Amino acid sequence: MMKKIYVVGMVILAMAIALTGCGGEKKAEKPAEVKKVLKVGLNPDFAPFEFVDKDGKITGFDVDLIQAIGKQMGMEVNIQNMSFDGLVPALKTGNLDVAISGMTITEERKKSISFSDPYYQSGLVVLVNKDNSSITGINDLKGKKIAAQIGSTGSMAAHKVEGAKVTDLNNTPETYLELKKGSVDGVVNDLPAVQYFLKTDEGKNFKIVGNVLEAENLGIGINPSNKELVTNINKALAELKKNGEYDKLYEKWFGSKPVSK
Ligand code: ARG
């Protein structure tokens, strides 16, 4: 008799365990893996580095590069469309983690933000209307009218030209428009962006004159209080240069293999 009760008891116990077991099997819902977000700012008027394509999507070499870097770091990349001269202030206040926007590493900017290692070699050039034969280089712009993007190194170079009247505009395409209208004599901008523009239909009206004014290194601007991010971005960038991913992206956007990186 006792044995029977004992057996029945065991069976009930086993069933109870099985039941709770069942409940336990309903997998405890894992919190969806929350990826850390990398807040990225850029000014998409600088093809092929960053621009808005015909479908309204922000694309370009910088966009692909920062996506690849984010992936390396296990971070989700969140891109914000901003004015170029708003990028450095937004990094300073921490509204942005990084800015990748064809930005030149300059001593002046280094006083207020951090930079990654260089990721592209650029330089400044002068652009004029195709039918202009009097301006053959930056020196011929003395006392003349120049347009450049506000806050850019092109603008800084233009302001150094003796007696020149500089019009600082928000976007690069506006500078080309002023040139076309004849309201300025020249535009100063980065060589790779100008080269890309010259190949478009709109670009057919213009030409580059003179030599490359200044060699410049482009870098990723970084929130100055986040030193760890500088290290991690440089690590990711080095890895992408090593594993061929950087070369792939470079070829995709510039049509040739990088000479140096
Ligand atoms: N390299 C130049 C600079 O750093 C121009 C960059 C302009 N970039 C842009 N996305 N509009 O000042």
PDB file of C-alpha atoms and ligand atoms in Angstrom:
ATOM      1  CA  MET A   1       0.000   0.000   0.000  1.00  0.00           C
ATOM      2  CA  MET A   2       2.675   2.409   1.044  1.00  0.00           C
ATOM      3  CA  LYS A   3       4.613   1.476  -2.024  1.00  0.00           C
ATOM      4  CA  LYS A   4       1.649   2.278  -4.276  1.00  0.00           C
ATOM      5  CA  ILE A   5       1.245   5.722  -2.738  1.00  0.00           C
ATOM      6  CA  TYR A   6       4.915   6.221  -3.130  1.00  0.00           C
ATOM      7  CA  VAL A   7       4.785   5.286  -6.843  1.00  0.00           C
ATOM      8  CA  VAL A   8       1.770   7.497  -7.486  1.00  0.00           C
ATOM      9  CA  GLY A   9       3.560  10.289  -5.668  1.00  0.00           C
ATOM     10  CA  MET A  10       6.595   9.800  -7.850  1.00  0.00           C
ATOM     11  CA  VAL A  11       4.482   9.879 -10.991  1.00  0.00           C
ATOM     12  CA  ILE A  12       2.808  13.122  -9.931  1.00  0.00           C
ATOM     13  CA  LEU A  13       6.156  14.593  -9.116  1.00  0.00           C
ATOM     14  CA  ALA A  14       7.551  13.512 -12.471  1.00  0.00           C
ATOM     15  CA  MET A  15       4.580  15.058 -14.247  1.00  0.00           C
ATOM     16  CA  ALA A  16       4.996  18.260 -12.332  1.00  0.00           C
ATOM     17  CA  ILE A  17       8.653  18.403 -13.276  1.00  0.00           C
ATOM     18  CA  ALA A  18       7.790  17.646 -16.888  1.00  0.00           C
ATOM     19  CA  LEU A  19       5.210  20.430 -16.870  1.00  0.00           C
ATOM     20  CA  THR A  20       7.492  23.022 -15.394  1.00  0.00           C
ATOM     21  CA  GLY A  21      10.091  21.673 -17.774  1.00  0.00           C
ATOM     22  CA  CYS A  22       7.718  22.448 -20.607  1.00  0.00           C
ATOM     23  CA  GLY A  23       7.204  25.939 -19.329  1.00  0.00           C
ATOM     24  CA  GLY A  24      10.917  26.364 -18.994  1.00  0.00           C
ATOM     25  CA  GLU A  25      11.408  25.233 -22.553  1.00  0.00           C
ATOM     26  CA  LYS A  26       9.476  28.202 -23.858  1.00  0.00           C
ATOM     27  CA  LYS A  27      12.693  29.989 -24.476  1.00  0.00           C
ATOM     28  CA  ALA A  28      13.056  32.992 -22.247  1.00  0.00           C
ATOM     29  CA  GLU A  29      12.915  35.827 -24.736  1.00  0.00           C
ATOM     30  CA  LYS A  30      16.394  37.040 -25.334  1.00  0.00           C
ATOM     31  CA  PRO A  31      16.572  40.792 -25.569  1.00  0.00           C
ATOM     32  CA  ALA A  32      17.222  41.650 -29.227  1.00  0.00           C
ATOM     33  CA  GLU A  33      20.912  42.313 -29.515  1.00  0.00           C
ATOM     34  CA  VAL A  34      21.226  46.041 -29.112  1.00  0.00           C
ATOM     35  CA  LYS A  35      23.994  47.268 -31.328  1.00  0.00           C
ATOM     36  CA  LYS A  36      25.733  50.414 -30.273  1.00  0.00           C
ATOM     37  CA  VAL A  37      24.974  53.281 -32.591  1.00  0.00           C
ATOM     38  CA  LEU A  38      27.679  55.344 -34.261  1.00  0.00           C
ATOM     39  CA  LYS A  39      26.327  58.826 -34.952  1.00  0.00           C
ATOM     40  CA  VAL A  40      27.843  59.936 -38.248  1.00  0.00           C
ATOM     41  CA  GLY A  41      27.524  63.377 -39.836  1.00  0.00           C
ATOM     42  CA  LEU A  42      28.266  64.331 -43.424  1.00  0.00           C
ATOM     43  CA  ASN A  43      27.449  66.937 -46.042  1.00  0.00           C
ATOM     44  CA  PRO A  44      26.371  65.022 -49.134  1.00  0.00           C
ATOM     45  CA  ASP A  45      27.327  67.488 -51.872  1.00  0.00           C
ATOM     46  CA  PHE A  46      30.773  66.120 -52.506  1.00  0.00           C
ATOM     47  CA  ALA A  47      30.658  63.315 -55.064  1.00  0.00           C
ATOM     48  CA  PRO A  48      32.099  60.728 -55.154  1.00  0.00           C
ATOM     49  CA  PHE A  49      32.731  60.915 -51.398  1.00  0.00           C
ATOM     50  CA  GLU A  50      29.139  61.647 -50.373  1.00  0.00           C
ATOM     51  CA  PHE A  51      26.159  62.672 -52.435  1.00  0.00           C
ATOM     52  CA  VAL A  52      22.457  62.064 -52.822  1.00  0.00           C
ATOM     53  CA  ASP A  53      21.754  59.672 -55.708  1.00  0.00           C
ATOM     54  CA  LYS A  54      18.775  59.864 -58.052  1.00  0.00           C
ATOM     55  CA  ASP A  55      16.678  57.793 -55.643  1.00  0.00           C
ATOM     56  CA  GLY A  56      17.351  60.256 -52.848  1.00  0.00           C
ATOM     57  CA  LYS A  57      19.773  57.930 -51.076  1.00  0.00           C
ATOM     58  CA  ILE A  58      22.979  59.209 -49.497  1.00  0.00           C
ATOM     59  CA  THR A  59      25.814  57.265 -51.028  1.00  0.00           C
ATOM     60  CA  GLY A  60      29.525  57.452 -51.911  1.00  0.00           C
ATOM     61  CA  PHE A  61      32.983  56.309 -50.918  1.00  0.00           C
ATOM     62  CA  ASP A  62      32.811  57.816 -47.424  1.00  0.00           C
ATOM     63  CA  VAL A  63      29.407  56.227 -46.827  1.00  0.00           C
ATOM     64  CA  ASP A  64      30.649  52.766 -47.821  1.00  0.00           C
ATOM     65  CA  LEU A  65      33.836  53.224 -45.822  1.00  0.00           C
ATOM     66  CA  ILE A  66      32.107  54.237 -42.596  1.00  0.00           C
ATOM     67  CA  GLN A  67      29.601  51.381 -43.007  1.00  0.00           C
ATOM     68  CA  ALA A  68      32.523  48.961 -43.325  1.00  0.00           C
ATOM     69  CA  ILE A  69      34.243  50.522 -40.307  1.00  0.00           C
ATOM     70  CA  GLY A  70      31.020  50.322 -38.292  1.00  0.00           C
ATOM     71  CA  LYS A  71      30.681  46.652 -39.200  1.00  0.00           C
ATOM     72  CA  GLN A  72      34.254  45.994 -38.073  1.00  0.00           C
ATOM     73  CA  MET A  73      33.492  47.653 -34.745  1.00  0.00           C
ATOM     74  CA  GLY A  74      30.139  45.866 -34.373  1.00  0.00           C
ATOM     75  CA  MET A  75      28.298  49.178 -34.422  1.00  0.00           C
ATOM     76  CA  GLU A  76      25.230  50.357 -36.241  1.00  0.00           C
ATOM     77  CA  VAL A  77      25.891  53.395 -38.413  1.00  0.00           C
ATOM     78  CA  ASN A  78      23.371  56.218 -38.242  1.00  0.00           C
ATOM     79  CA  ILE A  79      23.987  58.879 -40.903  1.00  0.00           C
ATOM     80  CA  GLN A  80      22.879  62.493 -40.568  1.00  0.00           C
ATOM     81  CA  ASN A  81      22.787  64.950 -43.438  1.00  0.00           C
ATOM     82  CA  MET A  82      24.334  68.214 -42.229  1.00  0.00           C
ATOM     83  CA  SER A  83      25.938  71.413 -43.452  1.00  0.00           C
ATOM     84  CA  PHE A  84      29.700  71.133 -43.826  1.00  0.00           C
ATOM     85  CA  ASP A  85      30.475  73.970 -41.432  1.00  0.00           C
ATOM     86  CA  GLY A  86      28.223  72.369 -38.801  1.00  0.00           C
ATOM     87  CA  LEU A  87      30.275  69.179 -38.551  1.00  0.00           C
ATOM     88  CA  VAL A  88      33.144  70.352 -36.344  1.00  0.00           C
ATOM     89  CA  PRO A  89      30.824  72.095 -33.825  1.00  0.00           C
ATOM     90  CA  ALA A  90      28.630  68.959 -33.659  1.00  0.00           C
ATOM     91  CA  LEU A  91      31.694  66.801 -32.907  1.00  0.00           C
ATOM     92  CA  LYS A  92      32.774  69.216 -30.200  1.00  0.00           C
ATOM     93  CA  THR A  93      29.430  69.101 -28.411  1.00  0.00           C
ATOM     94  CA  GLY A  94      29.182  65.319 -28.821  1.00  0.00           C
ATOM     95  CA  ASN A  95      26.076  65.527 -31.021  1.00  0.00           C
ATOM     96  CA  LEU A  96      28.081  63.448 -33.468  1.00  0.00           C
ATOM     97  CA  ASP A  97      30.541  60.644 -32.789  1.00  0.00           C
ATOM     98  CA  VAL A  98      32.229  61.041 -36.152  1.00  0.00           C
ATOM     99  CA  ALA A  99      32.127  63.106 -39.325  1.00  0.00           C
ATOM    100  CA  ILE A 100      33.205  61.537 -42.590  1.00  0.00           C
ATOM    101  CA  SER A 101      32.816  64.175 -45.231  1.00  0.00           C
ATOM    102  CA  GLY A 102      35.941  64.439 -47.335  1.00  0.00           C
ATOM    103  CA  MET A 103      37.326  66.405 -44.423  1.00  0.00           C
ATOM    104  CA  THR A 104      40.933  67.537 -44.572  1.00  0.00           C
ATOM    105  CA  ILE A 105      43.078  66.974 -41.506  1.00  0.00           C
ATOM    106  CA  THR A 106      44.254  70.475 -40.609  1.00  0.00           C
ATOM    107  CA  GLU A 107      46.189  71.852 -37.647  1.00  0.00           C
ATOM    108  CA  GLU A 108      43.387  74.333 -37.040  1.00  0.00           C
ATOM    109  CA  ARG A 109      40.699  71.634 -36.846  1.00  0.00           C
ATOM    110  CA  LYS A 110      42.950  69.439 -34.705  1.00  0.00           C
ATOM    111  CA  LYS A 111      42.721  72.100 -32.010  1.00  0.00           C
ATOM    112  CA  SER A 112      39.043  71.314 -31.508  1.00  0.00           C
ATOM    113  CA  ILE A 113      38.421  67.737 -32.738  1.00  0.00           C
ATOM    114  CA  SER A 114      40.269  64.431 -33.113  1.00  0.00           C
ATOM    115  CA  PHE A 115      41.053  62.775 -36.444  1.00  0.00           C
ATOM    116  CA  SER A 116      41.546  59.214 -37.575  1.00  0.00           C
ATOM    117  CA  ASP A 117      44.609  58.253 -39.568  1.00  0.00           C
ATOM    118  CA  PRO A 118      44.421  59.609 -43.131  1.00  0.00           C
ATOM    119  CA  TYR A 119      42.226  57.601 -45.487  1.00  0.00           C
ATOM    120  CA  TYR A 120      42.657  59.534 -48.736  1.00  0.00           C
ATOM    121  CA  GLN A 121      45.136  61.917 -50.327  1.00  0.00           C
ATOM    122  CA  SER A 122      43.558  64.991 -51.795  1.00  0.00           C
ATOM    123  CA  GLY A 123      44.584  68.493 -52.859  1.00  0.00           C
ATOM    124  CA  LEU A 124      43.065  71.815 -53.878  1.00  0.00           C
ATOM    125  CA  VAL A 125      42.603  73.054 -57.437  1.00  0.00           C
ATOM    126  CA  VAL A 126      41.192  76.087 -59.234  1.00  0.00           C
ATOM    127  CA  LEU A 127      38.216  75.619 -61.540  1.00  0.00           C
ATOM    128  CA  VAL A 128      37.224  78.171 -64.217  1.00  0.00           C
ATOM    129  CA  ASN A 129      34.836  78.372 -67.149  1.00  0.00           C
ATOM    130  CA  LYS A 130      36.100  76.458 -70.165  1.00  0.00           C
ATOM    131  CA  ASP A 131      36.273  79.536 -72.371  1.00  0.00           C
ATOM    132  CA  ASN A 132      38.332  81.537 -69.877  1.00  0.00           C
ATOM    133  CA  SER A 133      41.895  81.972 -71.108  1.00  0.00           C
ATOM    134  CA  SER A 134      43.039  84.761 -68.790  1.00  0.00           C
ATOM    135  CA  ILE A 135      43.131  82.725 -65.587  1.00  0.00           C
ATOM    136  CA  THR A 136      45.802  80.053 -65.692  1.00  0.00           C
ATOM    137  CA  GLY A 137      46.274  79.449 -61.970  1.00  0.00           C
ATOM    138  CA  ILE A 138      45.653  80.721 -58.462  1.00  0.00           C
ATOM    139  CA  ASN A 139      47.884  83.798 -58.937  1.00  0.00           C
ATOM    140  CA  ASP A 140      45.640  85.116 -61.697  1.00  0.00           C
ATOM    141  CA  LEU A 141      42.797  85.234 -59.179  1.00  0.00           C
ATOM    142  CA  LYS A 142      44.409  88.145 -57.299  1.00  0.00           C
ATOM    143  CA  GLY A 143      41.824  90.904 -56.956  1.00  0.00           C
ATOM    144  CA  LYS A 144      39.226  88.664 -58.615  1.00  0.00           C
ATOM    145  CA  LYS A 145      36.051  86.969 -57.414  1.00  0.00           C
ATOM    146  CA  ILE A 146      36.226  83.439 -56.048  1.00  0.00           C
ATOM    147  CA  ALA A 147      33.509  81.080 -54.778  1.00  0.00           C
ATOM    148  CA  ALA A 148      34.100  78.235 -52.334  1.00  0.00           C
ATOM    149  CA  GLN A 149      32.212  76.116 -49.855  1.00  0.00           C
ATOM    150  CA  ILE A 150      31.874  77.770 -46.474  1.00  0.00           C
ATOM    151  CA  GLY A 151      34.196  76.304 -43.853  1.00  0.00           C
ATOM    152  CA  SER A 152      36.195  74.297 -46.406  1.00  0.00           C
ATOM    153  CA  THR A 153      39.936  74.355 -46.970  1.00  0.00           C
ATOM    154  CA  GLY A 154      39.132  75.641 -50.472  1.00  0.00           C
ATOM    155  CA  SER A 155      37.559  78.680 -48.865  1.00  0.00           C
ATOM    156  CA  MET A 156      40.571  79.147 -46.577  1.00  0.00           C
ATOM    157  CA  ALA A 157      42.896  79.068 -49.577  1.00  0.00           C
ATOM    158  CA  ALA A 158      40.678  81.520 -51.468  1.00  0.00           C
ATOM    159  CA  HIS A 159      40.722  83.966 -48.561  1.00  0.00           C
ATOM    160  CA  LYS A 160      44.529  83.989 -48.740  1.00  0.00           C
ATOM    161  CA  VAL A 161      44.521  85.253 -52.328  1.00  0.00           C
ATOM    162  CA  GLU A 162      45.506  88.904 -52.327  1.00  0.00           C
ATOM    163  CA  GLY A 163      42.634  91.294 -52.916  1.00  0.00           C
ATOM    164  CA  ALA A 164      40.241  88.530 -53.867  1.00  0.00           C
ATOM    165  CA  LYS A 165      36.550  88.848 -53.073  1.00  0.00           C
ATOM    166  CA  VAL A 166      35.417  85.473 -51.755  1.00  0.00           C
ATOM    167  CA  THR A 167      31.837  84.266 -51.804  1.00  0.00           C
ATOM    168  CA  ASP A 168      31.346  81.489 -49.282  1.00  0.00           C
ATOM    169  CA  LEU A 169      28.425  79.261 -50.164  1.00  0.00           C
ATOM    170  CA  ASN A 170      26.735  76.421 -48.323  1.00  0.00           C
ATOM    171  CA  ASN A 171      27.082  73.797 -50.995  1.00  0.00           C
ATOM    172  CA  THR A 172      29.592  72.917 -53.660  1.00  0.00           C
ATOM    173  CA  PRO A 173      27.023  72.863 -56.517  1.00  0.00           C
ATOM    174  CA  GLU A 174      26.163  76.486 -55.696  1.00  0.00           C
ATOM    175  CA  THR A 175      29.791  77.477 -56.289  1.00  0.00           C
ATOM    176  CA  TYR A 176      29.698  75.879 -59.757  1.00  0.00           C
ATOM    177  CA  LEU A 177      26.469  77.704 -60.506  1.00  0.00           C
ATOM    178  CA  GLU A 178      28.002  81.073 -59.608  1.00  0.00           C
ATOM    179  CA  LEU A 179      30.920  80.279 -61.874  1.00  0.00           C
ATOM    180  CA  LYS A 180      28.638  79.354 -64.743  1.00  0.00           C
ATOM    181  CA  LYS A 181      26.662  82.569 -64.305  1.00  0.00           C
ATOM    182  CA  GLY A 182      29.911  84.503 -64.437  1.00  0.00           C
ATOM    183  CA  SER A 183      29.367  86.102 -61.035  1.00  0.00           C
ATOM    184  CA  VAL A 184      32.731  84.703 -59.920  1.00  0.00           C
ATOM    185  CA  ASP A 185      35.965  84.067 -61.855  1.00  0.00           C
ATOM    186  CA  GLY A 186      37.035  80.862 -60.179  1.00  0.00           C
ATOM    187  CA  VAL A 187      36.182  78.177 -57.653  1.00  0.00           C
ATOM    188  CA  VAL A 188      38.615  76.485 -55.272  1.00  0.00           C
ATOM    189  CA  ASN A 189      37.770  72.920 -54.313  1.00  0.00           C
ATOM    190  CA  ASP A 190      39.252  69.452 -53.814  1.00  0.00           C
ATOM    191  CA  LEU A 191      40.776  67.796 -56.889  1.00  0.00           C
ATOM    192  CA  PRO A 192      38.982  64.413 -56.665  1.00  0.00           C
ATOM    193  CA  ALA A 193      35.575  66.085 -56.292  1.00  0.00           C
ATOM    194  CA  VAL A 194      36.297  68.477 -59.179  1.00  0.00           C
ATOM    195  CA  GLN A 195      37.578  65.639 -61.377  1.00  0.00           C
ATOM    196  CA  TYR A 196      34.395  63.697 -60.745  1.00  0.00           C
ATOM    197  CA  PHE A 197      32.283  66.774 -61.510  1.00  0.00           C
ATOM    198  CA  LEU A 198      34.119  67.446 -64.792  1.00  0.00           C
ATOM    199  CA  LYS A 199      32.984  64.054 -66.053  1.00  0.00           C
ATOM    200  CA  THR A 200      29.299  64.854 -65.524  1.00  0.00           C
ATOM    201  CA  ASP A 201      27.177  66.671 -68.143  1.00  0.00           C
ATOM    202  CA  GLU A 202      27.147  69.826 -66.059  1.00  0.00           C
ATOM    203  CA  GLY A 203      30.907  69.671 -65.650  1.00  0.00           C
ATOM    204  CA  LYS A 204      31.562  69.913 -69.384  1.00  0.00           C
ATOM    205  CA  ASN A 205      31.465  73.734 -69.146  1.00  0.00           C
ATOM    206  CA  PHE A 206      34.502  73.976 -66.869  1.00  0.00           C
ATOM    207  CA  LYS A 207      38.216  73.192 -66.638  1.00  0.00           C
ATOM    208  CA  ILE A 208      40.951  72.936 -64.020  1.00  0.00           C
ATOM    209  CA  VAL A 209      43.800  75.437 -64.309  1.00  0.00           C
ATOM    210  CA  GLY A 210      47.254  75.491 -62.735  1.00  0.00           C
ATOM    211  CA  ASN A 211      48.799  73.040 -60.336  1.00  0.00           C
ATOM    212  CA  VAL A 212      47.404  71.328 -57.295  1.00  0.00           C
ATOM    213  CA  LEU A 213      47.712  74.047 -54.651  1.00  0.00           C
ATOM    214  CA  GLU A 214      48.096  72.031 -51.544  1.00  0.00           C
ATOM    215  CA  ALA A 215      48.372  68.331 -50.847  1.00  0.00           C
ATOM    216  CA  GLU A 216      45.861  67.382 -48.196  1.00  0.00           C
ATOM    217  CA  ASN A 217      45.046  64.287 -46.211  1.00  0.00           C
ATOM    218  CA  LEU A 218      41.445  63.436 -45.592  1.00  0.00           C
ATOM    219  CA  GLY A 219      40.543  61.981 -42.214  1.00  0.00           C
ATOM    220  CA  ILE A 220      37.507  60.993 -40.200  1.00  0.00           C
ATOM    221  CA  GLY A 221      36.682  63.708 -37.675  1.00  0.00           C
ATOM    222  CA  ILE A 222      36.016  62.300 -34.205  1.00  0.00           C
ATOM    223  CA  ASN A 223      34.432  63.605 -31.003  1.00  0.00           C
ATOM    224  CA  PRO A 224      37.490  64.901 -29.104  1.00  0.00           C
ATOM    225  CA  SER A 225      36.406  63.440 -25.768  1.00  0.00           C
ATOM    226  CA  ASN A 226      36.162  59.898 -27.133  1.00  0.00           C
ATOM    227  CA  LYS A 227      39.773  58.728 -27.328  1.00  0.00           C
ATOM    228  CA  GLU A 228      38.753  55.086 -27.411  1.00  0.00           C
ATOM    229  CA  LEU A 229      36.836  55.687 -30.616  1.00  0.00           C
ATOM    230  CA  VAL A 230      39.963  57.070 -32.291  1.00  0.00           C
ATOM    231  CA  THR A 231      41.818  53.863 -31.460  1.00  0.00           C
ATOM    232  CA  ASN A 232      38.966  51.633 -32.590  1.00  0.00           C
ATOM    233  CA  ILE A 233      38.406  53.478 -35.846  1.00  0.00           C
ATOM    234  CA  ASN A 234      42.104  53.386 -36.689  1.00  0.00           C
ATOM    235  CA  LYS A 235      42.167  49.665 -35.945  1.00  0.00           C
ATOM    236  CA  ALA A 236      39.148  49.055 -38.181  1.00  0.00           C
ATOM    237  CA  LEU A 237      40.578  51.243 -40.954  1.00  0.00           C
ATOM    238  CA  ALA A 238      43.921  49.430 -40.845  1.00  0.00           C
ATOM    239  CA  GLU A 239      42.132  46.095 -41.041  1.00  0.00           C
ATOM    240  CA  LEU A 240      40.114  47.205 -44.081  1.00  0.00           C
ATOM    241  CA  LYS A 241      43.292  48.398 -45.780  1.00  0.00           C
ATOM    242  CA  LYS A 242      44.906  45.052 -45.035  1.00  0.00           C
ATOM    243  CA  ASN A 243      42.055  42.760 -46.042  1.00  0.00           C
ATOM    244  CA  GLY A 244      41.432  44.382 -49.426  1.00  0.00           C
ATOM    245  CA  GLU A 245      38.047  45.883 -48.569  1.00  0.00           C
ATOM    246  CA  TYR A 246      39.419  49.445 -48.735  1.00  0.00           C
ATOM    247  CA  ASP A 247      40.904  48.797 -52.201  1.00  0.00           C
ATOM    248  CA  LYS A 248      37.588  47.394 -53.378  1.00  0.00           C
ATOM    249  CA  LEU A 249      35.692  50.491 -52.272  1.00  0.00           C
ATOM    250  CA  TYR A 250      38.350  52.787 -53.698  1.00  0.00           C
ATOM    251  CA  GLU A 251      38.127  51.126 -57.083  1.00  0.00           C
ATOM    252  CA  LYS A 252      34.341  51.191 -56.985  1.00  0.00           C
ATOM    253  CA  TRP A 253      34.236  54.970 -56.543  1.00  0.00           C
ATOM    254  CA  PHE A 254      37.441  56.229 -58.164  1.00  0.00           C
ATOM    255  CA  GLY A 255      37.758  53.706 -60.954  1.00  0.00           C
ATOM    256  CA  SER A 256      41.359  52.757 -60.196  1.00  0.00           C
ATOM    257  CA  LYS A 257      43.458  51.142 -57.514  1.00  0.00           C
ATOM    258  CA  PRO A 258      44.795  53.503 -54.809  1.00  0.00           C
ATOM    259  CA  VAL A 259      48.344  54.746 -55.434  1.00  0.00           C
ATOM    260  CA  SER A 260      48.894  55.233 -51.735  1.00  0.00           C
ATOM    261  CA  LYS A 261      46.545  54.888 -48.802  1.00  0.00           C
TER     262      LYS A 261
HETATM  263  N1  ARG B   1      38.452  68.742 -48.048  1.00  0.00           N
HETATM  264  C1  ARG B   1      37.800  69.991 -47.874  1.00  0.00           C
HETATM  265  C2  ARG B   1      37.776  70.370 -46.416  1.00  0.00           C
HETATM  266  O1  ARG B   1      37.971  69.563 -45.585  1.00  0.00           O
HETATM  267  C3  ARG B   1      36.402  70.022 -48.430  1.00  0.00           C
HETATM  268  C4  ARG B   1      35.467  69.002 -47.924  1.00  0.00           C
HETATM  269  C5  ARG B   1      34.048  69.239 -48.320  1.00  0.00           C
HETATM  270  N2  ARG B   1      33.210  68.131 -47.983  1.00  0.00           N
HETATM  271  C6  ARG B   1      31.907  68.077 -48.244  1.00  0.00           C
HETATM  272  N3  ARG B   1      31.267  66.976 -47.930  1.00  0.00           N
HETATM  273  N4  ARG B   1      31.291  69.071 -48.774  1.00  0.00           N
HETATM  274  O2  ARG B   1      37.539  71.474 -46.054  1.00  0.00           O
END
